[in-house]
Coordinates of C-alpha atoms and ligand atoms in Angstrom, one line a residue:
Y1 CA -99.9 -174.4 -0.9
P2 CA -102.4 -173.6 1.3
P3 CA -103.7 -169.9 1.6
E4 CA -101.0 -168.5 4.2
R5 CA -98.5 -169.4 2.1
V6 CA -100.4 -167.4 -1.6
R7 CA -99.5 -163.9 -1.9
N8 CA -101.4 -162.7 -5.1
F9 CA -100.3 -159.5 -6.8
S10 CA -100.8 -157.7 -9.1
I11 CA -97.9 -154.8 -10.5
I12 CA -99.2 -150.3 -11.5
A13 CA -98.0 -148.5 -12.6
H14 CA -98.1 -145.8 -15.7
V15 CA -97.2 -146.7 -19.4
D16 CA -93.0 -147.4 -19.5
H17 CA -92.1 -147.4 -16.3
G18 CA -90.7 -150.7 -16.3
K19 CA -94.2 -152.7 -15.3
S20 CA -93.7 -155.4 -17.4
T21 CA -89.2 -155.9 -17.0
L22 CA -89.4 -155.9 -12.9
A23 CA -92.5 -158.7 -14.0
D24 CA -89.8 -160.5 -16.6
R25 CA -87.4 -160.1 -13.4
L26 CA -89.2 -161.5 -11.6
L27 CA -90.0 -164.5 -13.2
E28 CA -86.2 -164.9 -13.8
I29 CA -84.9 -164.8 -10.3
T30 CA -87.6 -167.6 -8.7
G31 CA -86.2 -169.3 -12.0
T32 CA -89.5 -169.5 -13.8
I33 CA -87.7 -169.3 -16.8
S34 CA -84.0 -169.1 -17.4
S35 CA -82.0 -166.7 -18.2
R36 CA -81.7 -167.1 -21.7
Q37 CA -85.1 -166.3 -22.6
K38 CA -84.5 -163.5 -20.2
N39 CA -84.0 -160.8 -22.9
E40 CA -87.2 -160.6 -24.2
Q41 CA -90.0 -159.9 -22.1
V42 CA -92.2 -162.9 -21.7
L43 CA -94.5 -162.1 -20.4
D44 CA -95.7 -160.2 -23.3
R45 CA -97.0 -162.1 -26.1
L46 CA -98.5 -160.6 -28.4
Q47 CA -96.6 -159.3 -32.1
V48 CA -98.3 -155.7 -31.8
E49 CA -97.2 -155.2 -28.1
R50 CA -93.6 -155.8 -28.6
E51 CA -93.7 -153.5 -31.6
R52 CA -95.4 -151.1 -29.4
G53 CA -93.7 -152.0 -26.3
I54 CA -96.9 -151.5 -24.9
T55 CA -98.8 -153.7 -22.9
V56 CA -103.1 -155.1 -24.1
K57 CA -104.1 -157.7 -22.9
A58 CA -103.7 -159.1 -18.7
Q59 CA -101.2 -161.8 -18.6
T60 CA -101.2 -163.9 -14.9
A61 CA -98.2 -166.4 -13.5
S62 CA -97.0 -168.2 -11.5
L63 CA -93.4 -167.9 -9.3
F64 CA -92.6 -170.2 -6.3
Y65 CA -90.1 -168.4 -3.6
T66 CA -88.6 -169.7 -0.7
Y67 CA -88.3 -166.8 2.1
K68 CA -87.5 -167.5 5.8
G69 CA -87.2 -171.6 4.6
E70 CA -90.6 -171.4 3.9
N71 CA -91.9 -172.1 0.6
Y72 CA -94.9 -169.6 -1.1
L73 CA -96.5 -170.2 -4.2
L74 CA -96.5 -165.8 -5.7
N75 CA -99.6 -165.0 -8.7
L76 CA -98.2 -162.5 -10.5
V77 CA -101.7 -160.4 -12.6
D78 CA -99.3 -158.1 -14.7
T79 CA -101.8 -155.6 -16.1
P80 CA -101.5 -153.6 -19.1
G81 CA -100.8 -149.7 -18.8
H82 CA -102.7 -147.5 -21.0
V83 CA -105.9 -145.0 -19.7
D84 CA -107.5 -147.9 -22.8
F85 CA -107.7 -150.9 -20.9
N86 CA -108.1 -149.5 -17.5
Y87 CA -111.0 -151.0 -17.1
E88 CA -108.5 -154.6 -17.1
V89 CA -106.4 -153.0 -14.4
A90 CA -109.5 -153.0 -12.5
R91 CA -111.0 -156.0 -12.9
S92 CA -106.7 -157.7 -12.5
L93 CA -106.8 -156.4 -9.7
A94 CA -110.3 -158.5 -7.5
A95 CA -108.1 -161.2 -7.9
C96 CA -104.9 -159.3 -5.5
Q97 CA -105.0 -159.4 -2.1
G98 CA -101.6 -156.2 -3.0
V99 CA -100.2 -154.2 -5.8
I100 CA -96.4 -153.2 -6.2
L101 CA -97.2 -149.1 -7.1
L102 CA -93.8 -148.7 -9.8
V103 CA -92.9 -144.8 -10.2
D104 CA -89.8 -144.2 -12.0
A105 CA -87.7 -141.9 -10.3
N106 CA -87.3 -140.2 -13.1
Q107 CA -90.3 -139.3 -14.3
G108 CA -91.8 -139.1 -11.2
V109 CA -95.0 -139.7 -11.2
Q110 CA -98.5 -139.8 -13.5
A111 CA -101.6 -139.6 -14.1
Q112 CA -101.5 -142.7 -14.0
T113 CA -100.1 -143.6 -11.1
V114 CA -102.8 -141.9 -9.6
A115 CA -105.8 -143.8 -11.5
N116 CA -104.6 -146.8 -10.6
M117 CA -103.5 -146.4 -7.3
F118 CA -106.4 -145.2 -6.2
L119 CA -108.2 -148.2 -8.1
A120 CA -106.5 -150.2 -5.7
W121 CA -107.6 -148.1 -2.7
E122 CA -110.7 -148.7 -2.8
S123 CA -110.2 -151.4 -3.8
D124 CA -108.3 -152.3 0.0
L125 CA -105.6 -153.1 -1.7
E126 CA -101.8 -153.5 0.6
I127 CA -99.9 -150.8 -2.2
I128 CA -96.4 -151.5 -1.4
P129 CA -94.9 -148.6 -3.3
V130 CA -91.5 -150.0 -5.4
L131 CA -89.2 -146.9 -7.7
N132 CA -87.5 -148.0 -10.9
K133 CA -85.1 -147.2 -12.6
I134 CA -83.0 -145.1 -9.8
D135 CA -79.7 -146.8 -12.0
L136 CA -80.8 -143.6 -14.7
P137 CA -78.1 -140.6 -13.9
Y138 CA -81.0 -137.7 -13.8
A139 CA -83.1 -140.5 -11.2
D140 CA -84.2 -138.7 -8.8
P141 CA -85.9 -141.4 -5.9
E142 CA -85.2 -138.6 -2.9
A143 CA -88.0 -136.3 -4.6
V144 CA -90.4 -139.0 -6.0
A145 CA -90.4 -140.3 -2.7
K146 CA -92.0 -137.1 -1.5
Q147 CA -94.8 -136.9 -4.0
I148 CA -95.3 -140.5 -3.5
G149 CA -95.6 -140.0 0.5
N150 CA -97.8 -135.9 -0.7
L151 CA -100.0 -139.0 -1.7
L152 CA -99.7 -142.5 0.5
P153 CA -100.0 -142.7 4.4
V154 CA -95.9 -144.5 4.2
E155 CA -93.3 -143.3 5.1
E156 CA -90.5 -142.2 2.6
S157 CA -87.6 -144.1 4.3
D158 CA -90.2 -147.2 3.4
I159 CA -90.4 -146.8 -0.1
L160 CA -88.2 -149.4 -1.9
K161 CA -85.7 -148.3 -5.2
I162 CA -84.6 -151.3 -7.3
S163 CA -83.1 -151.2 -11.4
A164 CA -86.1 -153.9 -13.4
K165 CA -83.2 -153.3 -15.8
T166 CA -80.5 -154.1 -13.7
G167 CA -82.1 -156.6 -11.5
L168 CA -80.6 -153.7 -8.2
G169 CA -83.2 -153.9 -5.4
V170 CA -85.8 -157.2 -7.1
E171 CA -84.7 -159.7 -4.4
E172 CA -85.6 -157.7 -2.1
V173 CA -89.4 -156.6 -3.3
L174 CA -89.4 -160.3 -3.9
K175 CA -89.7 -160.1 0.7
T176 CA -91.9 -157.0 0.8
V177 CA -93.8 -158.8 -1.0
I178 CA -94.4 -162.1 1.1
E179 CA -94.1 -159.5 4.3
K180 CA -97.0 -156.7 3.4
I181 CA -99.5 -157.8 1.4
P182 CA -101.8 -160.7 4.0
P183 CA -102.4 -164.1 2.3
P184 CA -106.3 -164.3 0.8
V185 CA -108.8 -165.5 2.7
S186 CA -109.9 -169.3 0.8
D187 CA -111.7 -171.4 3.3
W188 CA -111.5 -174.8 1.8
E189 CA -114.0 -177.1 3.4
K190 CA -116.6 -175.0 2.3
P191 CA -117.8 -175.7 -1.5
A192 CA -115.7 -174.3 -4.7
K193 CA -116.0 -170.7 -5.1
A194 CA -114.2 -169.0 -8.9
L195 CA -113.8 -165.5 -9.5
L196 CA -112.9 -165.9 -13.2
F197 CA -111.3 -162.8 -13.3
D198 CA -109.3 -162.7 -18.0
S199 CA -110.2 -165.2 -20.6
Y200 CA -108.4 -166.0 -24.3
F201 CA -109.1 -167.4 -27.1
E202 CA -106.1 -170.2 -28.1
N203 CA -106.8 -172.2 -31.2
Y204 CA -107.0 -176.2 -30.3
K205 CA -107.6 -175.4 -26.5
G206 CA -110.5 -173.0 -26.4
V207 CA -111.3 -170.1 -24.6
I208 CA -109.0 -170.5 -21.3
C209 CA -110.7 -169.2 -19.1
N210 CA -108.3 -167.5 -15.6
L211 CA -109.9 -167.6 -12.0
A212 CA -109.0 -166.7 -9.0
I213 CA -111.0 -169.7 -6.3
I214 CA -112.2 -168.0 -3.0
D215 CA -113.1 -171.3 -1.2
G216 CA -113.3 -175.2 -1.5
A217 CA -110.9 -176.3 -4.9
I218 CA -112.0 -177.6 -8.4
H219 CA -110.2 -180.6 -10.1
K220 CA -110.3 -181.4 -13.2
G221 CA -113.1 -183.7 -14.2
D222 CA -115.5 -181.8 -11.9
K223 CA -118.5 -180.2 -13.5
I224 CA -119.2 -176.6 -13.0
I225 CA -121.8 -174.1 -13.6
A226 CA -120.8 -170.9 -14.9
H227 CA -123.8 -168.4 -12.6
S228 CA -123.9 -166.1 -15.1
T229 CA -124.4 -168.0 -18.3
Q230 CA -126.3 -171.1 -15.7
R231 CA -124.4 -173.4 -18.8
E232 CA -122.6 -176.8 -17.2
Y233 CA -118.5 -177.4 -18.3
V234 CA -116.4 -180.6 -17.2
V235 CA -113.2 -179.2 -16.4
Q236 CA -110.9 -180.2 -18.3
N237 CA -107.1 -178.5 -17.6
I238 CA -106.6 -177.1 -14.5
G239 CA -103.5 -175.9 -14.0
I240 CA -101.0 -172.8 -12.8
L241 CA -99.2 -169.7 -15.1
Y242 CA -96.3 -170.7 -15.1
P243 CA -95.6 -168.7 -17.2
K244 CA -97.8 -170.8 -19.7
E245 CA -100.4 -172.8 -18.8
T246 CA -99.2 -176.2 -16.1
P247 CA -101.3 -178.7 -15.5
T248 CA -101.9 -179.6 -11.2
D249 CA -104.8 -182.1 -12.1
V250 CA -106.2 -179.6 -8.4
L251 CA -106.4 -175.3 -7.9
Y252 CA -107.1 -175.0 -3.8
G253 CA -108.7 -171.7 -2.3
G254 CA -106.2 -168.8 -2.7
Q255 CA -105.1 -169.8 -5.4
V256 CA -104.9 -168.3 -9.0
G257 CA -104.5 -170.8 -12.3
Y258 CA -106.4 -171.8 -15.7
I259 CA -108.7 -174.0 -16.4
T260 CA -109.8 -175.4 -20.4
A261 CA -113.8 -176.3 -19.9
G262 CA -114.6 -177.0 -23.8
I263 CA -115.8 -173.2 -23.4
K264 CA -116.2 -171.9 -27.6
T265 CA -117.1 -168.9 -27.1
S266 CA -115.6 -165.7 -25.1
S267 CA -119.3 -165.1 -24.8
E268 CA -120.3 -167.6 -22.5
A269 CA -116.7 -166.6 -20.1
V270 CA -118.1 -162.7 -19.1
V271 CA -114.9 -161.9 -17.2
G272 CA -115.9 -160.9 -13.3
D273 CA -118.4 -164.3 -13.7
T274 CA -118.7 -167.1 -10.2
F275 CA -117.6 -170.7 -11.4
Y276 CA -119.5 -173.4 -8.7
L277 CA -119.3 -177.0 -9.0
K278 CA -122.1 -178.7 -9.6
D279 CA -124.4 -179.8 -6.2
S280 CA -123.1 -177.0 -4.3
P281 CA -124.6 -173.1 -5.6
V282 CA -122.9 -170.4 -4.1
E283 CA -124.0 -166.8 -3.0
P284 CA -121.8 -165.6 -6.7
L285 CA -119.2 -162.3 -6.1
P286 CA -120.2 -159.1 -6.9
G287 CA -119.7 -159.0 -11.1
F288 CA -118.1 -156.7 -12.7
K289 CA -118.9 -153.3 -14.4
P290 CA -119.0 -154.4 -17.8
A291 CA -116.3 -153.5 -20.2
K292 CA -118.0 -150.5 -22.3
P293 CA -116.9 -149.3 -25.3
M294 CA -117.1 -145.6 -26.0
V295 CA -115.2 -145.6 -29.4
F296 CA -117.5 -146.9 -32.3
A297 CA -115.5 -147.4 -36.1
G298 CA -117.2 -148.8 -39.3
I299 CA -115.1 -151.8 -40.7
F300 CA -115.4 -153.6 -44.1
P301 CA -113.2 -155.5 -46.3
P302 CA -112.3 -153.0 -49.9
D303 CA -114.1 -155.0 -51.3
Q304 CA -117.4 -157.6 -50.8
S305 CA -115.0 -160.6 -52.2
Q306 CA -113.5 -160.2 -48.8
L307 CA -116.3 -160.4 -46.7
S308 CA -116.5 -163.9 -45.3
F309 CA -112.8 -164.1 -45.2
L310 CA -113.7 -161.1 -43.4
R311 CA -115.3 -162.3 -40.7
D312 CA -114.1 -165.1 -39.7
A313 CA -110.7 -163.3 -39.0
I314 CA -112.8 -160.5 -36.6
N315 CA -115.4 -163.2 -35.3
K316 CA -110.8 -164.8 -34.1
L317 CA -110.3 -161.7 -32.8
V318 CA -113.0 -161.1 -30.5
L319 CA -112.8 -164.6 -28.6
N320 CA -109.4 -163.2 -27.1
D321 CA -110.8 -159.7 -26.3
S322 CA -114.3 -159.4 -25.1
S323 CA -114.3 -155.8 -24.6
V324 CA -114.5 -155.1 -28.5
S325 CA -118.0 -154.9 -29.0
V326 CA -119.6 -155.8 -32.3
D327 CA -122.9 -155.2 -34.5
L328 CA -123.5 -155.6 -38.2
D329 CA -123.4 -152.4 -40.5
S330 CA -124.1 -151.4 -44.2
S331 CA -123.0 -148.5 -46.8
A332 CA -124.0 -147.7 -49.7
S333 CA -120.0 -146.7 -50.5
L334 CA -118.3 -149.6 -48.9
G335 CA -121.0 -153.0 -49.1
Q336 CA -121.4 -154.5 -46.0
G337 CA -119.5 -154.0 -42.6
W338 CA -119.7 -154.4 -38.9
R339 CA -119.1 -151.8 -36.4
L340 CA -117.2 -152.0 -33.7
G341 CA -116.8 -150.0 -30.0
F342 CA -113.5 -149.9 -28.8
L343 CA -112.2 -148.5 -25.0
G344 CA -110.9 -145.9 -27.0
L345 CA -108.4 -145.1 -29.7
L346 CA -105.3 -146.8 -29.1
H347 CA -107.5 -150.2 -28.2
M348 CA -109.0 -149.4 -32.0
D349 CA -105.3 -149.1 -33.7
V350 CA -104.5 -152.4 -32.2
F351 CA -107.2 -154.6 -33.3
Q352 CA -106.8 -153.1 -36.5
Q353 CA -102.9 -153.9 -36.9
R354 CA -104.0 -157.1 -34.9
L355 CA -106.4 -157.8 -37.7
E356 CA -103.4 -157.0 -40.6
Q357 CA -100.6 -158.6 -39.4
E358 CA -101.8 -162.2 -37.4
F359 CA -104.9 -162.2 -39.6
N360 CA -103.3 -161.0 -43.3
A361 CA -106.8 -159.1 -43.6
S362 CA -107.0 -155.5 -45.9
V363 CA -109.9 -153.3 -43.7
I364 CA -111.2 -150.1 -44.4
V365 CA -112.1 -148.0 -41.6
T366 CA -114.3 -145.3 -40.8
A367 CA -113.4 -142.1 -39.0
P368 CA -113.9 -142.5 -35.4
N369 CA -117.1 -141.5 -33.3
I370 CA -118.9 -141.7 -30.0
P371 CA -122.8 -142.5 -28.9
Y372 CA -124.8 -139.8 -28.0
K373 CA -128.1 -140.2 -27.0
V374 CA -130.8 -138.4 -28.9
K375 CA -135.3 -136.8 -27.0
I376 CA -137.2 -137.4 -30.0
Q377 CA -140.7 -136.2 -30.6
G378 CA -143.0 -137.5 -33.1
A379 CA -145.6 -140.8 -32.8
K380 CA -144.3 -142.0 -36.5
Y381 CA -140.4 -141.5 -35.7
I382 CA -141.3 -142.7 -31.9
K383 CA -142.2 -146.0 -33.4
Q384 CA -140.0 -145.9 -36.6
Y385 CA -137.1 -146.0 -33.8
G386 CA -139.0 -147.5 -31.5
S387 CA -137.8 -145.2 -28.5
D388 CA -138.5 -141.3 -27.6
E389 CA -134.7 -141.1 -26.4
I390 CA -132.0 -143.4 -28.3
T391 CA -128.5 -144.4 -28.0
V392 CA -127.1 -143.0 -31.8
L393 CA -123.5 -144.9 -32.5
N394 CA -123.6 -144.2 -36.5
P395 CA -123.6 -140.6 -37.4
C396 CA -125.2 -141.8 -40.7
R397 CA -128.4 -142.9 -38.6
M398 CA -128.7 -139.3 -36.5
P399 CA -131.8 -138.9 -37.2
D400 CA -132.8 -135.3 -38.9
S401 CA -132.7 -132.3 -36.7
S402 CA -135.7 -131.7 -37.0
V403 CA -137.4 -134.5 -34.9
I404 CA -134.7 -134.4 -32.6
T405 CA -136.3 -132.3 -28.9
E406 CA -132.5 -132.5 -26.9
Y407 CA -128.9 -134.1 -27.7
Q408 CA -127.0 -135.3 -24.3
E409 CA -122.9 -136.1 -25.6
P410 CA -120.4 -138.4 -23.5
L411 CA -118.6 -136.8 -20.7
V412 CA -115.0 -138.2 -19.3
L413 CA -112.9 -136.7 -16.5
A414 CA -109.1 -136.4 -16.7
T415 CA -106.5 -136.1 -14.6
I416 CA -104.3 -134.6 -15.7
I417 CA -100.4 -133.8 -14.4
F418 CA -97.7 -131.5 -15.7
P419 CA -95.2 -129.2 -14.4
V420 CA -96.5 -126.3 -12.8
E421 CA -95.1 -123.3 -15.2
Y422 CA -96.9 -125.3 -18.4
I423 CA -100.6 -124.3 -16.4
G424 CA -101.0 -121.1 -18.4
A425 CA -100.9 -123.4 -21.9
I426 CA -102.9 -126.0 -19.6
I427 CA -106.1 -124.0 -19.2
N428 CA -105.8 -122.6 -22.6
L429 CA -106.0 -126.2 -23.6
V430 CA -108.7 -127.0 -21.2
L431 CA -111.4 -124.0 -22.8
E432 CA -110.4 -124.5 -26.0
R433 CA -111.5 -128.3 -25.9
R434 CA -115.1 -126.7 -23.8
G435 CA -113.4 -128.5 -20.3
E436 CA -114.9 -127.8 -17.2
Q437 CA -112.0 -127.5 -14.0
I438 CA -113.4 -129.5 -11.4
E439 CA -110.2 -129.4 -9.0
Q440 CA -106.9 -128.2 -8.8
T441 CA -104.2 -129.4 -6.3
Q442 CA -99.8 -129.1 -5.8
L443 CA -98.5 -132.1 -5.6
D444 CA -94.9 -130.5 -5.3
N445 CA -93.3 -127.5 -5.6
T446 CA -93.3 -128.0 -9.8
R447 CA -96.5 -130.2 -10.6
V448 CA -99.4 -129.8 -11.0
L449 CA -102.5 -132.6 -10.6
M450 CA -105.5 -130.9 -11.8
K451 CA -108.9 -133.0 -12.3
V452 CA -111.3 -132.1 -16.1
K453 CA -114.0 -132.6 -16.5
F454 CA -114.6 -132.9 -20.7
P455 CA -116.4 -133.7 -24.4
L456 CA -115.5 -136.8 -25.3
N457 CA -115.8 -136.0 -28.5
E458 CA -112.7 -133.5 -27.7
I459 CA -110.3 -135.5 -26.1
L460 CA -110.7 -138.8 -29.0
V461 CA -108.4 -138.5 -31.9
D462 CA -105.6 -135.6 -31.2
F463 CA -105.6 -133.8 -27.0
F464 CA -103.1 -136.9 -26.3
D465 CA -101.1 -135.5 -28.7
I466 CA -101.3 -131.7 -28.6
L467 CA -100.7 -131.7 -24.0
K468 CA -97.3 -133.5 -24.7
S469 CA -97.0 -130.7 -27.8
I470 CA -97.1 -128.1 -25.4
T471 CA -95.7 -129.7 -22.6
S472 CA -92.3 -131.0 -24.3
G473 CA -93.8 -134.3 -23.2
Y474 CA -94.2 -133.8 -19.4
A475 CA -98.1 -134.0 -18.9
S476 CA -99.4 -137.4 -18.5
F477 CA -103.4 -137.7 -18.7
D478 CA -105.6 -140.0 -17.8
Y479 CA -110.1 -139.6 -17.6
E480 CA -112.7 -141.9 -17.3
D481 CA -116.4 -141.6 -18.1
F482 CA -118.9 -139.7 -16.1
G483 CA -122.2 -140.4 -18.1
Y484 CA -123.3 -137.8 -20.4
Q485 CA -124.6 -134.2 -20.7
V486 CA -128.1 -132.2 -22.8
S487 CA -125.3 -130.5 -25.5
E488 CA -126.0 -128.2 -28.6
M489 CA -125.3 -130.8 -31.8
S490 CA -125.2 -130.9 -35.4
K491 CA -124.0 -133.4 -37.6
V492 CA -121.9 -132.6 -40.5
S493 CA -121.7 -134.2 -43.3
F494 CA -119.7 -134.5 -46.7
F495 CA -120.6 -134.7 -50.1
L496 CA -118.3 -135.9 -53.5
N497 CA -120.8 -134.3 -56.7
D498 CA -122.9 -135.2 -54.5
V499 CA -122.7 -138.6 -53.2
E500 CA -122.5 -138.2 -49.8
V501 CA -119.1 -139.8 -48.1
E502 CA -120.7 -141.8 -45.0
D503 CA -117.7 -142.8 -43.3
M504 CA -116.5 -139.0 -42.9
T505 CA -120.1 -138.5 -41.8
M506 CA -119.8 -136.7 -37.4
I507 CA -121.8 -135.1 -35.0
C508 CA -120.1 -132.5 -33.2
H509 CA -121.1 -128.9 -31.1
I510 CA -122.5 -126.6 -32.8
S511 CA -119.4 -124.1 -31.9
K512 CA -117.2 -126.2 -33.6
A513 CA -120.3 -127.7 -36.8
R514 CA -119.3 -125.2 -39.5
N515 CA -115.4 -124.7 -38.8
M516 CA -115.1 -128.0 -39.3
A517 CA -117.1 -127.8 -42.7
K518 CA -114.8 -125.3 -44.5
K519 CA -112.1 -126.8 -42.7
I520 CA -112.2 -130.4 -44.2
C521 CA -113.6 -129.7 -47.2
A522 CA -110.3 -127.6 -47.3
K523 CA -108.6 -131.3 -46.7
L524 CA -110.9 -133.3 -48.9
K525 CA -109.4 -130.5 -51.7
E526 CA -106.1 -131.3 -51.0
K527 CA -106.0 -135.1 -50.7
I528 CA -108.1 -136.0 -53.2
P529 CA -106.6 -136.6 -56.4
R530 CA -107.9 -135.6 -59.2
Q531 CA -109.8 -136.9 -62.0
L532 CA -111.0 -136.7 -64.9
F533 CA -114.2 -135.0 -64.5
K534 CA -115.2 -132.0 -62.7
V535 CA -115.7 -132.6 -58.6
S536 CA -117.3 -130.6 -56.6
V537 CA -116.8 -131.4 -52.6
K538 CA -119.6 -130.5 -50.6
G539 CA -119.7 -129.6 -47.0
K540 CA -123.6 -129.7 -44.4
V541 CA -124.3 -128.1 -41.4
G542 CA -127.6 -130.1 -40.3
S543 CA -128.9 -128.9 -44.0
Q544 CA -127.2 -126.3 -44.6
I545 CA -124.7 -126.2 -47.4
I546 CA -121.1 -123.9 -45.7
A547 CA -118.3 -124.9 -47.5
R548 CA -118.1 -125.8 -50.9
E549 CA -115.0 -127.0 -53.5
D550 CA -114.4 -127.8 -56.7
I551 CA -111.2 -130.5 -57.8
N552 CA -110.7 -129.6 -61.7
A553 CA -110.4 -132.6 -64.1
L554 CA -107.5 -134.4 -65.0
R555 CA -107.0 -133.4 -68.8
K556 CA -105.1 -136.1 -69.3
D557 CA -105.4 -139.6 -70.0
V558 CA -102.2 -142.2 -69.0
T559 CA -102.1 -144.3 -71.6
A560 CA -103.0 -141.1 -74.4
K561 CA -99.3 -140.2 -75.3
C562 CA -100.0 -144.3 -76.5
Y563 CA -102.2 -144.0 -78.9
G564 CA -101.4 -146.0 -81.9
G565 CA -97.8 -146.6 -80.5
D566 CA -96.8 -149.3 -78.8
I567 CA -99.8 -151.8 -77.0
T568 CA -97.1 -154.0 -74.9
R569 CA -96.5 -150.4 -73.3
K570 CA -99.8 -150.0 -72.6
N571 CA -101.1 -152.7 -71.2
K572 CA -97.7 -151.7 -68.7
L573 CA -99.6 -149.2 -68.1
L574 CA -102.8 -150.2 -67.3
A575 CA -101.3 -153.2 -65.3
K576 CA -99.6 -150.8 -62.8
Q577 CA -102.7 -148.5 -62.8
A578 CA -105.3 -151.9 -61.9
E579 CA -102.0 -153.1 -59.3
G580 CA -102.5 -149.2 -58.1
K581 CA -106.5 -149.8 -57.6
K582 CA -105.9 -152.5 -54.9
K583 CA -105.4 -149.0 -53.0
M584 CA -108.4 -147.4 -53.6
R585 CA -112.2 -146.8 -53.4
Q586 CA -115.3 -145.2 -55.5
I587 CA -117.7 -143.0 -54.2
G588 CA -119.6 -142.8 -57.0
S589 CA -118.2 -142.3 -59.7
I590 CA -114.4 -140.7 -58.1
T591 CA -111.6 -143.2 -57.1
V592 CA -109.8 -142.3 -53.8
P593 CA -107.6 -143.5 -51.6
K594 CA -108.5 -146.5 -49.2
N595 CA -107.7 -144.8 -46.5
V596 CA -107.8 -141.1 -47.1
F597 CA -111.2 -139.6 -45.3
I598 CA -109.8 -141.7 -42.2
D599 CA -106.3 -140.3 -42.0
I600 CA -108.5 -136.5 -43.1
V601 CA -110.1 -137.0 -39.3
R602 CA -107.2 -137.7 -38.0
K603 CA -104.5 -136.1 -38.8
D604 CA -107.8 -132.5 -37.9
Ligands
GTP1 P1 -96.5 -150.5 -20.3 O1 -96.2 -152.3 -20.6 O2 -96.9 -150.3 -21.4 O3 -97.3 -150.9 -19.9 O4 -94.6 -150.3 -20.1 P2 -93.4 -151.5 -18.8 O5 -94.5 -150.0 -17.9 O6 -93.9 -152.9 -19.1 O7 -92.5 -151.0 -19.8 P3 -91.5 -152.2 -19.8 O8 -90.6 -152.7 -19.0 O9 -91.8 -152.0 -20.9 O10 -90.1 -150.7 -20.3 C1 -90.2 -149.7 -20.5 C2 -88.7 -149.6 -20.6 O11 -88.7 -148.7 -19.8 C3 -87.8 -150.3 -21.2 O12 -86.9 -149.8 -22.9 C4 -86.7 -151.3 -20.2 O13 -86.2 -151.7 -20.4 C5 -86.5 -149.6 -19.8 N1 -86.5 -150.0 -18.1 C6 -87.5 -150.6 -17.4 N2 -86.4 -150.8 -16.1 C7 -85.3 -150.2 -16.1 C8 -84.5 -150.0 -14.9 O14 -84.3 -150.2 -13.4 N3 -83.5 -148.9 -15.8 C9 -83.3 -148.7 -17.2 N4 -82.4 -147.4 -17.2 N5 -84.7 -148.9 -18.2 C10 -85.8 -149.4 -17.9

């Protein structure tokens, strides 16, 4: 397949607008999968993805299609559909010349549609707008076509209208892809040059790299160099994704496929890297911005005997997801563990769920937090921390406030789209969350697009849920990094009988710190089971105690009523207690349910 017979494209859409369904339908029409397989979404492979109905990991597949008597090779790059995974969308696009912009004709243009569309726009890709779900009774393709017409220079009549579910109009999508999306530009005479745009780990196979071949060709057995590491590998397998790895022994310029080359860890397979043949070095492609973790949490085994088991599980999972950052961590109450960095909260949940499901690893996750930058003074401290400006990933490690001269907190630029009648409620929410409106546009006469600068801290945990609930589910939301701003922050920490609960320590804006300390103390009192002794709960802002609650002692020992009675009954009771203990952990001498702290932070 010479370049003019190849099309590389991606489908971009808001969550649930039907991307995976359309991808499956395309595979089916082109005979890549049999209709026997069609009920399971083929490109969504992970168990978490099936359960949550979201795509986490982008998957690529090749299709063959005959159009006007010519055979075409179409490479479809499926992209994940959640704000947390936006960077995956960006890197998938680097392997494409065009995108299908899929919009639910029922729900209309949403925040992610706009965000992803601009990503494609900025990369100069051909955009093919397609309306999906026109089989639904409330679909309003004309109105949604107008919204798209307001955003993109397209004729409303040119917008395709399909049902990915029933297959209506899907064939037309393939034809339009061939007609409108330009073929890749490639020179087969030049030395080989390939872009690594994704990598994942599979047992027995090692790291599998997805490549877009820019120029030349790569053959099985070729010696290749990874530009960023300058390491040399021998290509062991090379081929296309049809939709599983299918060897072809060679990939030519313009094509997209996979290689295995004895690469052991995903840290060697740097996404965005350039591969070239040994002895014919080339100018590397511009790399991608590496994924930047913004949400950090401690992950600990429930007891230290499981430390090495958990280490293995985390290492294996990280092989598959190089956007997770891993640092060692230790805590007085939880022992040895790790501080992992994620792209967002959903990403963190998915990672935890995969640890549990795929590795059967039980874990304690601390409250999520974000990186702060602080400037510090005093020669002694500057020496201790190695610099006068440091980034703090773990709130427990925040230097004492007397040493800090300036706090900086991370910001995001959010896009919110909502029906116009909710504007009052949205403005209140924005103010309450220290947001600053940057822009407001009317998408059409019913819907508003608002750009807002928020401190990341304010939208981290529950913002999306609250936004959904105040707009009866009609608002959509997306965000991107927006640097740091100087701010007034304070450490808020909690103590049970004067032992610090390290995994609850947080950094708050000073306007909210006192309230937070009080609210969480009250929650702790409610959620921590009574012990055999009295427990005091204290909340501090900086070094000042702001809130205090007492949890009264339990009066009776569980076995007290069995004294002098039947010993087997007593043993049974103790056994039952021991069973319960596995779900518990210790803070000093106090026993609490394993995930009580993260639950409190989450639900607040
Ligand atoms: P992410 O992977 O999370 O980005 O979602 P997605 O965009 O891939 O959506 P998906 O394909 O999983 O579809 C979401 C839901 O919409 C599923 O329940 C589909 O069955 C349904 N759906 C998709 N296309 C159509 C359609 O044309 N008509 C109708 N009625 N339902 C559809």
